[in-house]
Amino acid sequence: MSHSIVQNVILVTGGAKGIGKGICQYLSKKNNIVIAIDIDIDAGHQLVADNPKIRFWPADVTNRKDITAIVNEITLQFGRLDGLINNAAIANPYNTPLDSLSLDEWQRIIDINLTAPLMITQQCLPLLKISKGNVVNISSTRALQSEANTEAYSATKGGIVSLTHALAVSLGPEIKVNCISPGWINSSNEILNSTDHQQHLVGRVGHTDDIAEMVEFLICNQSGFITGQNFVIDGGMTKKMIYTE
């Protein structure tokens, strides 16, 4: 008698481009049902054209109605959600210089990068409780270190790390919540020079599979004793002291 393999249902926000796209592509190869949501409809359609196994639904992560509709559709089609990957964010870490940074710009970045993951997690709770699922938040090494003019981005990424352990405490033991802080990930496959690679302790810039592999680990049963943690995946860059000689 054959037994069908239960497929995990995984929702990835900001799944049409960058690291989110890499996560979707990787997870779809591992017998998962992957649903990507993104505000970029053209990129979403291209994602599905490249990989028909991935489902794409357009959505604005800051729009509660959009998210409610998606959760309702997941409930109708699958009745469960095993993994939520809060990846959607403004990707460019640089904001307007501090002396002219408007509170409107600050608030927009807060809304997308920090408030949306909270709201989406709230909306997904009934489904995640059914499956005793996992939430993985995507932060950044900029939660730990900064360049000039990155106040809004860095603040939201630091907030994601703290939100992760707060959620883990509130939602345990049914739901586990963890965080990944990527370093330099070449998600666009641009041509890089040897200096780019050599400044990393592992000798290379990261690629999206480096992040996707950890996502897969955290949403599978192997990671049952891990929650509230932030995993820095950066080729060792945040451990490297740099002095001007």
PDB file of C-alpha atoms in Angstrom:
ATOM      1  CA  MET A   1       0.000   0.000   0.000  1.00  0.00           C
ATOM      2  CA  SER A   2       1.493   3.337  -1.034  1.00  0.00           C
ATOM      3  CA  HIS A   3       1.316   6.420   1.121  1.00  0.00           C
ATOM      4  CA  SER A   4       1.224   9.889  -0.399  1.00  0.00           C
ATOM      5  CA  ILE A   5       3.829  12.327   0.858  1.00  0.00           C
ATOM      6  CA  VAL A   6       2.329  15.275   2.693  1.00  0.00           C
ATOM      7  CA  GLN A   7       3.479  18.470   1.027  1.00  0.00           C
ATOM      8  CA  ASN A   8       4.239  21.498   3.157  1.00  0.00           C
ATOM      9  CA  VAL A   9       2.301  24.623   2.190  1.00  0.00           C
ATOM     10  CA  ILE A  10       4.622  27.629   2.383  1.00  0.00           C
ATOM     11  CA  LEU A  11       3.827  31.309   1.878  1.00  0.00           C
ATOM     12  CA  VAL A  12       6.692  33.593   0.861  1.00  0.00           C
ATOM     13  CA  THR A  13       6.166  37.355   0.874  1.00  0.00           C
ATOM     14  CA  GLY A  14       8.181  39.362  -1.634  1.00  0.00           C
ATOM     15  CA  GLY A  15       8.655  36.091  -3.480  1.00  0.00           C
ATOM     16  CA  ALA A  16       8.950  37.355  -7.051  1.00  0.00           C
ATOM     17  CA  LYS A  17      12.425  38.874  -6.883  1.00  0.00           C
ATOM     18  CA  GLY A  18      15.744  38.737  -5.076  1.00  0.00           C
ATOM     19  CA  ILE A  19      16.216  36.482  -2.082  1.00  0.00           C
ATOM     20  CA  GLY A  20      12.481  35.742  -1.954  1.00  0.00           C
ATOM     21  CA  LYS A  21      12.563  34.413  -5.499  1.00  0.00           C
ATOM     22  CA  GLY A  22      15.536  32.218  -4.661  1.00  0.00           C
ATOM     23  CA  ILE A  23      13.704  30.840  -1.624  1.00  0.00           C
ATOM     24  CA  CYS A  24      10.630  30.040  -3.732  1.00  0.00           C
ATOM     25  CA  GLN A  25      12.672  28.306  -6.423  1.00  0.00           C
ATOM     26  CA  TYR A  26      14.610  26.247  -3.886  1.00  0.00           C
ATOM     27  CA  LEU A  27      11.605  25.177  -1.826  1.00  0.00           C
ATOM     28  CA  SER A  28       9.568  24.273  -4.904  1.00  0.00           C
ATOM     29  CA  LYS A  29      12.204  21.666  -5.778  1.00  0.00           C
ATOM     30  CA  LYS A  30      11.773  20.018  -2.362  1.00  0.00           C
ATOM     31  CA  ASN A  31       8.204  18.770  -2.773  1.00  0.00           C
ATOM     32  CA  ASN A  32       6.624  21.843  -1.172  1.00  0.00           C
ATOM     33  CA  ILE A  33       3.588  23.809  -2.273  1.00  0.00           C
ATOM     34  CA  VAL A  34       5.039  27.307  -2.590  1.00  0.00           C
ATOM     35  CA  ILE A  35       2.895  30.436  -2.791  1.00  0.00           C
ATOM     36  CA  ALA A  36       4.718  33.649  -3.648  1.00  0.00           C
ATOM     37  CA  ILE A  37       3.092  37.014  -3.085  1.00  0.00           C
ATOM     38  CA  ASP A  38       4.521  40.258  -4.389  1.00  0.00           C
ATOM     39  CA  ILE A  39       3.414  43.724  -5.449  1.00  0.00           C
ATOM     40  CA  ASP A  40       5.410  43.377  -8.701  1.00  0.00           C
ATOM     41  CA  ILE A  41       2.926  41.577 -10.943  1.00  0.00           C
ATOM     42  CA  ASP A  42       5.238  41.367 -13.970  1.00  0.00           C
ATOM     43  CA  ALA A  43       7.985  39.765 -11.901  1.00  0.00           C
ATOM     44  CA  GLY A  44       5.447  37.380 -10.407  1.00  0.00           C
ATOM     45  CA  HIS A  45       4.236  36.246 -13.798  1.00  0.00           C
ATOM     46  CA  GLN A  46       7.836  35.755 -14.915  1.00  0.00           C
ATOM     47  CA  LEU A  47       8.484  33.682 -11.786  1.00  0.00           C
ATOM     48  CA  VAL A  48       5.665  31.306 -12.696  1.00  0.00           C
ATOM     49  CA  ALA A  49       6.689  31.252 -16.349  1.00  0.00           C
ATOM     50  CA  ASP A  50      10.170  30.131 -15.283  1.00  0.00           C
ATOM     51  CA  ASN A  51       8.830  27.643 -12.725  1.00  0.00           C
ATOM     52  CA  PRO A  52       5.166  26.593 -13.116  1.00  0.00           C
ATOM     53  CA  LYS A  53       5.319  24.687  -9.812  1.00  0.00           C
ATOM     54  CA  ILE A  54       5.264  28.005  -7.933  1.00  0.00           C
ATOM     55  CA  ARG A  55       1.946  29.759  -7.375  1.00  0.00           C
ATOM     56  CA  PHE A  56       1.911  33.551  -7.574  1.00  0.00           C
ATOM     57  CA  TRP A  57      -0.733  35.819  -6.105  1.00  0.00           C
ATOM     58  CA  PRO A  58      -0.346  39.611  -6.374  1.00  0.00           C
ATOM     59  CA  ALA A  59      -0.600  41.478  -3.086  1.00  0.00           C
ATOM     60  CA  ASP A  60       0.542  44.567  -1.214  1.00  0.00           C
ATOM     61  CA  VAL A  61       1.906  43.312   2.115  1.00  0.00           C
ATOM     62  CA  THR A  62       0.759  46.502   3.855  1.00  0.00           C
ATOM     63  CA  ASN A  63      -2.845  46.027   2.679  1.00  0.00           C
ATOM     64  CA  ARG A  64      -4.841  44.031   5.234  1.00  0.00           C
ATOM     65  CA  LYS A  65      -7.577  43.233   2.710  1.00  0.00           C
ATOM     66  CA  ASP A  66      -5.062  41.755   0.275  1.00  0.00           C
ATOM     67  CA  ILE A  67      -3.588  39.542   2.976  1.00  0.00           C
ATOM     68  CA  THR A  68      -6.993  38.481   4.317  1.00  0.00           C
ATOM     69  CA  ALA A  69      -8.031  37.417   0.809  1.00  0.00           C
ATOM     70  CA  ILE A  70      -4.861  35.352   0.394  1.00  0.00           C
ATOM     71  CA  VAL A  71      -5.251  33.656   3.774  1.00  0.00           C
ATOM     72  CA  ASN A  72      -8.872  32.859   2.919  1.00  0.00           C
ATOM     73  CA  GLU A  73      -7.756  31.338  -0.397  1.00  0.00           C
ATOM     74  CA  ILE A  74      -5.072  29.216   1.309  1.00  0.00           C
ATOM     75  CA  THR A  75      -7.691  28.050   3.805  1.00  0.00           C
ATOM     76  CA  LEU A  76     -10.076  27.126   0.992  1.00  0.00           C
ATOM     77  CA  GLN A  77      -7.516  25.339  -1.179  1.00  0.00           C
ATOM     78  CA  PHE A  78      -5.298  23.652   1.411  1.00  0.00           C
ATOM     79  CA  GLY A  79      -6.776  24.089   4.888  1.00  0.00           C
ATOM     80  CA  ARG A  80      -3.289  24.474   6.332  1.00  0.00           C
ATOM     81  CA  LEU A  81      -0.137  26.563   6.252  1.00  0.00           C
ATOM     82  CA  ASP A  82       3.123  24.982   7.373  1.00  0.00           C
ATOM     83  CA  GLY A  83       5.503  27.869   6.824  1.00  0.00           C
ATOM     84  CA  LEU A  84       5.346  31.651   6.573  1.00  0.00           C
ATOM     85  CA  ILE A  85       8.441  33.419   5.246  1.00  0.00           C
ATOM     86  CA  ASN A  86       8.244  37.157   5.954  1.00  0.00           C
ATOM     87  CA  ASN A  87      10.717  38.309   3.323  1.00  0.00           C
ATOM     88  CA  ALA A  88       9.060  41.312   1.642  1.00  0.00           C
ATOM     89  CA  ALA A  89      10.910  44.565   2.285  1.00  0.00           C
ATOM     90  CA  ILE A  90      12.276  47.638   0.587  1.00  0.00           C
ATOM     91  CA  ALA A  91      15.495  46.132  -0.695  1.00  0.00           C
ATOM     92  CA  ASN A  92      17.580  49.298  -0.990  1.00  0.00           C
ATOM     93  CA  PRO A  93      19.128  49.965   2.419  1.00  0.00           C
ATOM     94  CA  TYR A  94      19.899  53.608   1.643  1.00  0.00           C
ATOM     95  CA  ASN A  95      17.362  56.268   2.580  1.00  0.00           C
ATOM     96  CA  THR A  96      17.461  60.038   2.265  1.00  0.00           C
ATOM     97  CA  PRO A  97      20.363  61.565   4.242  1.00  0.00           C
ATOM     98  CA  LEU A  98      19.483  61.979   7.896  1.00  0.00           C
ATOM     99  CA  ASP A  99      19.279  65.783   7.909  1.00  0.00           C
ATOM    100  CA  SER A 100      16.541  65.673   5.254  1.00  0.00           C
ATOM    101  CA  LEU A 101      14.907  62.293   5.960  1.00  0.00           C
ATOM    102  CA  SER A 102      11.161  62.886   6.077  1.00  0.00           C
ATOM    103  CA  LEU A 103       8.966  61.099   8.573  1.00  0.00           C
ATOM    104  CA  ASP A 104       6.758  60.006   5.663  1.00  0.00           C
ATOM    105  CA  GLU A 105       9.692  58.119   4.118  1.00  0.00           C
ATOM    106  CA  TRP A 106      10.632  56.706   7.518  1.00  0.00           C
ATOM    107  CA  GLN A 107       7.040  55.558   8.123  1.00  0.00           C
ATOM    108  CA  ARG A 108       6.720  53.925   4.692  1.00  0.00           C
ATOM    109  CA  ILE A 109       9.810  51.805   5.332  1.00  0.00           C
ATOM    110  CA  ILE A 110       8.542  50.922   8.829  1.00  0.00           C
ATOM    111  CA  ASP A 111       5.152  49.923   7.372  1.00  0.00           C
ATOM    112  CA  ILE A 112       6.604  47.579   4.745  1.00  0.00           C
ATOM    113  CA  ASN A 113       9.614  46.152   6.551  1.00  0.00           C
ATOM    114  CA  LEU A 114       8.335  45.822  10.125  1.00  0.00           C
ATOM    115  CA  THR A 115       4.587  46.325  10.511  1.00  0.00           C
ATOM    116  CA  ALA A 116       3.630  44.089   7.583  1.00  0.00           C
ATOM    117  CA  PRO A 117       5.402  40.991   8.978  1.00  0.00           C
ATOM    118  CA  LEU A 118       3.526  41.441  12.264  1.00  0.00           C
ATOM    119  CA  MET A 119       0.168  41.859  10.528  1.00  0.00           C
ATOM    120  CA  ILE A 120       0.679  38.936   8.153  1.00  0.00           C
ATOM    121  CA  THR A 121       1.766  36.677  10.998  1.00  0.00           C
ATOM    122  CA  GLN A 122      -1.398  37.637  12.882  1.00  0.00           C
ATOM    123  CA  GLN A 123      -3.543  36.819   9.854  1.00  0.00           C
ATOM    124  CA  CYS A 124      -1.869  33.430   9.371  1.00  0.00           C
ATOM    125  CA  LEU A 125      -2.103  32.297  13.002  1.00  0.00           C
ATOM    126  CA  PRO A 126      -5.220  30.098  12.678  1.00  0.00           C
ATOM    127  CA  LEU A 127      -3.640  28.117   9.830  1.00  0.00           C
ATOM    128  CA  LEU A 128      -0.210  27.927  11.446  1.00  0.00           C
ATOM    129  CA  LYS A 129      -1.725  26.625  14.676  1.00  0.00           C
ATOM    130  CA  ILE A 130      -3.437  23.796  12.803  1.00  0.00           C
ATOM    131  CA  SER A 131      -0.145  22.606  11.309  1.00  0.00           C
ATOM    132  CA  LYS A 132       2.058  23.590  14.285  1.00  0.00           C
ATOM    133  CA  GLY A 133       3.968  25.516  11.674  1.00  0.00           C
ATOM    134  CA  ASN A 134       6.962  27.810  11.469  1.00  0.00           C
ATOM    135  CA  VAL A 135       7.523  31.488  10.823  1.00  0.00           C
ATOM    136  CA  VAL A 136      10.846  32.632   9.372  1.00  0.00           C
ATOM    137  CA  ASN A 137      11.521  36.367   9.275  1.00  0.00           C
ATOM    138  CA  ILE A 138      14.183  37.726   6.945  1.00  0.00           C
ATOM    139  CA  SER A 139      16.229  40.474   8.583  1.00  0.00           C
ATOM    140  CA  SER A 140      19.705  41.654   7.525  1.00  0.00           C
ATOM    141  CA  THR A 141      23.206  42.036   8.905  1.00  0.00           C
ATOM    142  CA  ARG A 142      22.290  45.722   8.993  1.00  0.00           C
ATOM    143  CA  ALA A 143      20.457  44.870  12.182  1.00  0.00           C
ATOM    144  CA  LEU A 144      23.979  44.554  13.613  1.00  0.00           C
ATOM    145  CA  GLN A 145      26.032  47.141  11.715  1.00  0.00           C
ATOM    146  CA  SER A 146      25.394  50.132   9.459  1.00  0.00           C
ATOM    147  CA  GLU A 147      26.615  52.450   6.755  1.00  0.00           C
ATOM    148  CA  ALA A 148      25.698  56.124   6.581  1.00  0.00           C
ATOM    149  CA  ASN A 149      22.135  57.016   5.592  1.00  0.00           C
ATOM    150  CA  THR A 150      20.550  53.664   6.408  1.00  0.00           C
ATOM    151  CA  GLU A 151      18.646  54.688   9.547  1.00  0.00           C
ATOM    152  CA  ALA A 152      15.180  53.558   8.480  1.00  0.00           C
ATOM    153  CA  TYR A 153      16.284  50.281   6.928  1.00  0.00           C
ATOM    154  CA  SER A 154      18.614  49.367   9.801  1.00  0.00           C
ATOM    155  CA  ALA A 155      15.978  50.223  12.402  1.00  0.00           C
ATOM    156  CA  THR A 156      13.406  47.982  10.741  1.00  0.00           C
ATOM    157  CA  LYS A 157      15.830  45.094  10.406  1.00  0.00           C
ATOM    158  CA  GLY A 158      16.819  45.397  14.050  1.00  0.00           C
ATOM    159  CA  GLY A 159      13.121  45.468  14.848  1.00  0.00           C
ATOM    160  CA  ILE A 160      12.585  42.231  12.917  1.00  0.00           C
ATOM    161  CA  VAL A 161      15.168  40.456  15.067  1.00  0.00           C
ATOM    162  CA  SER A 162      13.445  41.631  18.258  1.00  0.00           C
ATOM    163  CA  LEU A 163       9.976  40.910  16.840  1.00  0.00           C
ATOM    164  CA  THR A 164      11.156  37.360  16.156  1.00  0.00           C
ATOM    165  CA  HIS A 165      11.946  36.484  19.755  1.00  0.00           C
ATOM    166  CA  ALA A 166       8.840  38.289  21.002  1.00  0.00           C
ATOM    167  CA  LEU A 167       6.650  36.241  18.654  1.00  0.00           C
ATOM    168  CA  ALA A 168       8.463  33.052  19.601  1.00  0.00           C
ATOM    169  CA  VAL A 169       7.590  33.607  23.258  1.00  0.00           C
ATOM    170  CA  SER A 170       3.973  34.517  22.497  1.00  0.00           C
ATOM    171  CA  LEU A 171       3.328  31.663  20.046  1.00  0.00           C
ATOM    172  CA  GLY A 172       5.204  28.752  21.593  1.00  0.00           C
ATOM    173  CA  PRO A 173       4.962  25.855  21.875  1.00  0.00           C
ATOM    174  CA  GLU A 174       2.581  25.473  18.918  1.00  0.00           C
ATOM    175  CA  ILE A 175       4.413  27.758  16.480  1.00  0.00           C
ATOM    176  CA  LYS A 176       8.176  28.285  16.186  1.00  0.00           C
ATOM    177  CA  VAL A 177       9.508  31.641  15.013  1.00  0.00           C
ATOM    178  CA  ASN A 178      13.065  32.250  13.820  1.00  0.00           C
ATOM    179  CA  CYS A 179      14.984  34.852  11.875  1.00  0.00           C
ATOM    180  CA  ILE A 180      17.685  34.890   9.204  1.00  0.00           C
ATOM    181  CA  SER A 181      20.003  37.871   8.714  1.00  0.00           C
ATOM    182  CA  PRO A 182      21.622  37.624   5.275  1.00  0.00           C
ATOM    183  CA  GLY A 183      24.818  39.440   4.439  1.00  0.00           C
ATOM    184  CA  TRP A 184      25.858  40.190   0.870  1.00  0.00           C
ATOM    185  CA  ILE A 185      23.744  37.901  -1.311  1.00  0.00           C
ATOM    186  CA  ASN A 186      24.205  38.151  -5.084  1.00  0.00           C
ATOM    187  CA  SER A 187      20.549  37.535  -5.883  1.00  0.00           C
ATOM    188  CA  SER A 188      20.746  39.187  -9.306  1.00  0.00           C
ATOM    189  CA  ASN A 189      23.705  37.074 -10.466  1.00  0.00           C
ATOM    190  CA  GLU A 190      25.727  40.156 -11.350  1.00  0.00           C
ATOM    191  CA  ILE A 191      29.356  39.763 -12.318  1.00  0.00           C
ATOM    192  CA  LEU A 192      31.549  40.393  -9.292  1.00  0.00           C
ATOM    193  CA  ASN A 193      35.301  40.876  -9.011  1.00  0.00           C
ATOM    194  CA  SER A 194      37.776  38.952  -6.900  1.00  0.00           C
ATOM    195  CA  THR A 195      37.930  41.706  -4.267  1.00  0.00           C
ATOM    196  CA  ASP A 196      34.184  41.316  -3.665  1.00  0.00           C
ATOM    197  CA  HIS A 197      34.647  37.637  -2.951  1.00  0.00           C
ATOM    198  CA  GLN A 198      37.941  37.809  -1.055  1.00  0.00           C
ATOM    199  CA  GLN A 199      36.657  40.229   1.596  1.00  0.00           C
ATOM    200  CA  HIS A 200      34.441  37.401   2.886  1.00  0.00           C
ATOM    201  CA  LEU A 201      35.990  34.907   5.308  1.00  0.00           C
ATOM    202  CA  VAL A 202      34.643  32.002   3.244  1.00  0.00           C
ATOM    203  CA  GLY A 203      36.155  33.445   0.061  1.00  0.00           C
ATOM    204  CA  ARG A 204      32.972  34.247  -1.838  1.00  0.00           C
ATOM    205  CA  VAL A 205      29.857  36.401  -1.912  1.00  0.00           C
ATOM    206  CA  GLY A 206      26.648  34.609  -0.913  1.00  0.00           C
ATOM    207  CA  HIS A 207      23.957  33.257  -3.215  1.00  0.00           C
ATOM    208  CA  THR A 208      20.250  32.775  -2.598  1.00  0.00           C
ATOM    209  CA  ASP A 209      20.575  29.040  -1.912  1.00  0.00           C
ATOM    210  CA  ASP A 210      22.668  29.908   1.148  1.00  0.00           C
ATOM    211  CA  ILE A 211      19.568  31.532   2.622  1.00  0.00           C
ATOM    212  CA  ALA A 212      17.038  29.090   1.173  1.00  0.00           C
ATOM    213  CA  GLU A 213      18.823  26.096   2.682  1.00  0.00           C
ATOM    214  CA  MET A 214      18.478  27.593   6.163  1.00  0.00           C
ATOM    215  CA  VAL A 215      14.826  28.426   5.497  1.00  0.00           C
ATOM    216  CA  GLU A 216      14.210  24.800   4.575  1.00  0.00           C
ATOM    217  CA  PHE A 217      15.988  23.596   7.710  1.00  0.00           C
ATOM    218  CA  LEU A 218      13.924  25.861   9.961  1.00  0.00           C
ATOM    219  CA  ILE A 219      10.560  24.842   8.526  1.00  0.00           C
ATOM    220  CA  CYS A 220      11.244  21.113   8.650  1.00  0.00           C
ATOM    221  CA  ASN A 221      10.943  18.816  11.654  1.00  0.00           C
ATOM    222  CA  GLN A 222      14.709  18.658  12.142  1.00  0.00           C
ATOM    223  CA  SER A 223      14.640  22.087  13.794  1.00  0.00           C
ATOM    224  CA  GLY A 224      12.060  21.246  16.459  1.00  0.00           C
ATOM    225  CA  PHE A 225      14.195  22.548  19.354  1.00  0.00           C
ATOM    226  CA  ILE A 226      15.015  25.913  17.727  1.00  0.00           C
ATOM    227  CA  THR A 227      12.893  29.024  18.197  1.00  0.00           C
ATOM    228  CA  GLY A 228      13.409  32.733  18.804  1.00  0.00           C
ATOM    229  CA  GLN A 229      16.840  32.676  17.160  1.00  0.00           C
ATOM    230  CA  ASN A 230      18.555  34.909  14.615  1.00  0.00           C
ATOM    231  CA  PHE A 231      20.881  33.146  12.172  1.00  0.00           C
ATOM    232  CA  VAL A 232      23.491  35.416  10.582  1.00  0.00           C
ATOM    233  CA  ILE A 233      24.466  34.074   7.160  1.00  0.00           C
ATOM    234  CA  ASP A 234      27.092  36.436   5.826  1.00  0.00           C
ATOM    235  CA  GLY A 235      30.260  34.509   4.992  1.00  0.00           C
ATOM    236  CA  GLY A 236      31.729  35.730   8.271  1.00  0.00           C
ATOM    237  CA  MET A 237      31.711  39.419   7.358  1.00  0.00           C
ATOM    238  CA  THR A 238      30.245  40.680  10.641  1.00  0.00           C
ATOM    239  CA  LYS A 239      33.049  38.910  12.534  1.00  0.00           C
ATOM    240  CA  LYS A 240      35.823  40.678  10.615  1.00  0.00           C
ATOM    241  CA  MET A 241      37.488  43.711  12.174  1.00  0.00           C
ATOM    242  CA  ILE A 242      38.523  46.371   9.660  1.00  0.00           C
ATOM    243  CA  TYR A 243      41.055  49.062  10.536  1.00  0.00           C
ATOM    244  CA  THR A 244      42.325  51.821   8.268  1.00  0.00           C
ATOM    245  CA  GLU A 245      46.071  51.457   7.927  1.00  0.00           C
TER     246      GLU A 245
END
